[in-house]
């Protein structure tokens, strides 16, 4: 058991929710945050008598972050957090030639700018106290790139870069920064991502057959993937480790994919990925089937 205080962003679903519940079960005082009051209330009820409190926090809204920060200060008697889990985020699918600027900006706003905003709110108290933990939920696509997920991959590459710099900057103040890099995990993530692909599957889209195939692949991965508890357990392990590593891949088998992509010639990696998603002239000429069942 521990009396440490931890805040989790994006706790209304998937990995964030599983993490908030697990940490509360382990005795952490958890501030589970999100932008949907009804989902937060449901989470509060589900936690029962565990030490889980909820706060509204939209990572895209600076005022909401400041308000959550003030509330944490008040509820902890000015001490602040022992740990912050930056988890809120989402992914889009779309050929880069066609992705709308608003979608591009939206992804960066939530996954990158939002993460740094929240960090800037809560890191100063950790630095002043000379202790703290920051866990940033990135992705295996923070270290490799998949076609049709270029924008999402770019945001997670940015999260990796910010985390690497932050780790070095905060180390002398006793604050440890760790990346958790999930592979496919069964949450609402795939649903959000495949819904965003709808427009690129329409008749007339030059990428339609490949996007359709990609969507089927994402759904198949999703069905075979571990649940969000696997990532929650890794995050809990990171928080308990005296000297956590810089990054943790979950499930661990995806480390091999990261190394394979790193070691193989780019030409070979491109050919394998293009074939896998149907980015070949032959596949692109194929007629598109009915919408992928949900
Ligand atoms: N699942 C995977 O396969 C996978 C793989 C690698 C990395 N990840 C990463 O894991 C993290 C969690 O994703 P998930 O799989 O748990 O997906 P999820 O089930 O869709 O949950 C995403 C969570 O983020 C929240 N969120 C989105 N925008 C937000 C905002 N502006 N402010 C506050 N909260 C916001 C969502 O809240 P609402 O309910 O309000 O939308 C939801 O609680 C993300 O950073 C994702 O990139 C997931």
CSV table of C-alpha atoms and ligand atoms in Angstrom, one decimal, residues 9-17 33-36 39 57-61 86-91 110-111 137-141 152 156 180-190 192 222 225 228, ligand 1:
chain,number,residue,atom,x,y,z
A,9,UNK,CA,-5.5,12.1,-17.9
A,10,UNK,CA,-8.1,10.5,-20.2
A,11,UNK,CA,-9.4,8.3,-17.4
A,12,UNK,CA,-12.9,8.1,-18.9
A,13,UNK,CA,-12.0,5.1,-21.1
A,14,UNK,CA,-9.6,2.4,-22.1
A,15,UNK,CA,-6.0,2.5,-20.7
A,16,UNK,CA,-6.6,5.6,-18.5
A,17,UNK,CA,-9.6,4.1,-16.8
A,33,UNK,CA,-9.5,13.1,-14.9
A,34,UNK,CA,-11.5,13.5,-18.1
A,35,UNK,CA,-13.8,15.7,-20.0
A,36,UNK,CA,-17.1,13.7,-19.6
A,39,UNK,CA,-18.2,8.9,-17.3
A,57,UNK,CA,-9.8,18.0,-17.3
A,58,UNK,CA,-9.8,18.6,-21.0
A,59,UNK,CA,-6.1,18.6,-22.2
A,60,UNK,CA,-7.1,20.9,-25.1
A,61,UNK,CA,-8.4,23.6,-22.7
A,86,UNK,CA,-0.2,11.6,-19.4
A,87,UNK,CA,-2.5,9.2,-21.2
A,88,UNK,CA,-5.3,11.2,-23.0
A,89,UNK,CA,-5.0,10.8,-26.8
A,90,UNK,CA,-6.5,9.4,-30.0
A,91,UNK,CA,-5.5,8.2,-33.4
A,110,UNK,CA,-4.5,16.7,-28.0
A,111,UNK,CA,-1.6,14.2,-28.2
A,137,UNK,CA,1.7,7.0,-22.8
A,138,UNK,CA,3.2,7.0,-26.3
A,139,UNK,CA,2.9,4.0,-28.7
A,140,UNK,CA,5.1,1.6,-30.6
A,141,UNK,CA,4.3,3.9,-33.5
A,152,UNK,CA,-0.9,9.8,-35.5
A,156,UNK,CA,3.7,9.9,-31.0
A,180,UNK,CA,5.1,3.6,-22.0
A,181,UNK,CA,4.7,2.4,-25.6
A,182,UNK,CA,1.6,0.2,-26.2
A,183,UNK,CA,1.2,-2.0,-29.3
A,184,UNK,CA,-2.4,-2.7,-30.3
A,185,UNK,CA,-4.6,-2.7,-27.1
A,186,UNK,CA,-8.4,-3.5,-27.1
A,187,UNK,CA,-10.0,-0.2,-26.2
A,188,UNK,CA,-12.2,2.4,-27.9
A,189,UNK,CA,-9.1,3.5,-29.8
A,190,UNK,CA,-9.6,1.3,-32.9
A,192,UNK,CA,-12.3,6.1,-33.1
A,222,UNK,CA,-8.0,-5.1,-32.1
A,225,UNK,CA,-5.1,-7.6,-28.6
A,228,UNK,CA,-6.0,-2.1,-21.3
B,1,LIG,N1,-5.4,1.2,-27.8
B,1,LIG,C1,-4.3,1.2,-28.5
B,1,LIG,O1,-4.2,0.3,-29.4
B,1,LIG,C2,-3.2,2.1,-28.3
B,1,LIG,C3,-1.9,1.8,-28.8
B,1,LIG,C4,-0.9,2.7,-28.6
B,1,LIG,C5,-1.1,3.8,-27.8
B,1,LIG,N2,-2.3,4.1,-27.3
B,1,LIG,C6,-2.4,5.4,-26.6
B,1,LIG,O2,-3.1,5.1,-25.4
B,1,LIG,C7,-3.7,6.3,-24.9
B,1,LIG,C8,-5.1,5.9,-24.5
B,1,LIG,O3,-5.9,5.4,-25.5
B,1,LIG,P1,-6.9,4.2,-25.4
B,1,LIG,O4,-6.4,3.1,-26.2
B,1,LIG,O5,-7.3,4.0,-24.0
B,1,LIG,O6,-8.1,4.8,-26.2
B,1,LIG,P2,-9.6,5.2,-25.8
B,1,LIG,O7,-10.3,4.0,-25.2
B,1,LIG,O8,-10.2,5.9,-26.9
B,1,LIG,O9,-9.4,6.3,-24.6
B,1,LIG,C9,-8.9,7.6,-24.9
B,1,LIG,C10,-9.1,8.4,-23.7
B,1,LIG,O10,-8.5,9.7,-24.0
B,1,LIG,C11,-9.4,10.7,-23.7
B,1,LIG,N3,-9.3,12.0,-24.4
B,1,LIG,C12,-9.2,12.2,-25.7
B,1,LIG,N4,-9.1,13.5,-25.9
B,1,LIG,C13,-9.1,14.1,-24.7
B,1,LIG,C14,-9.0,15.5,-24.3
B,1,LIG,N5,-8.9,16.5,-25.2
B,1,LIG,N6,-9.0,15.7,-22.9
B,1,LIG,C15,-9.0,14.7,-22.1
B,1,LIG,N7,-9.2,13.4,-22.4
B,1,LIG,C16,-9.2,13.1,-23.7
B,1,LIG,C17,-10.8,10.1,-24.0
B,1,LIG,O11,-11.8,10.8,-23.4
B,1,LIG,P3,-13.3,10.9,-24.1
B,1,LIG,O12,-14.0,9.7,-23.5
B,1,LIG,O13,-13.8,12.2,-23.6
B,1,LIG,O14,-13.1,10.9,-25.6
B,1,LIG,C18,-10.6,8.7,-23.4
B,1,LIG,O15,-10.8,8.7,-22.0
B,1,LIG,C19,-3.7,7.3,-26.1
B,1,LIG,O16,-2.7,8.2,-25.9
B,1,LIG,C20,-3.3,6.4,-27.3
B,1,LIG,O17,-2.7,7.1,-28.3
B,1,LIG,C21,-3.4,3.3,-27.5
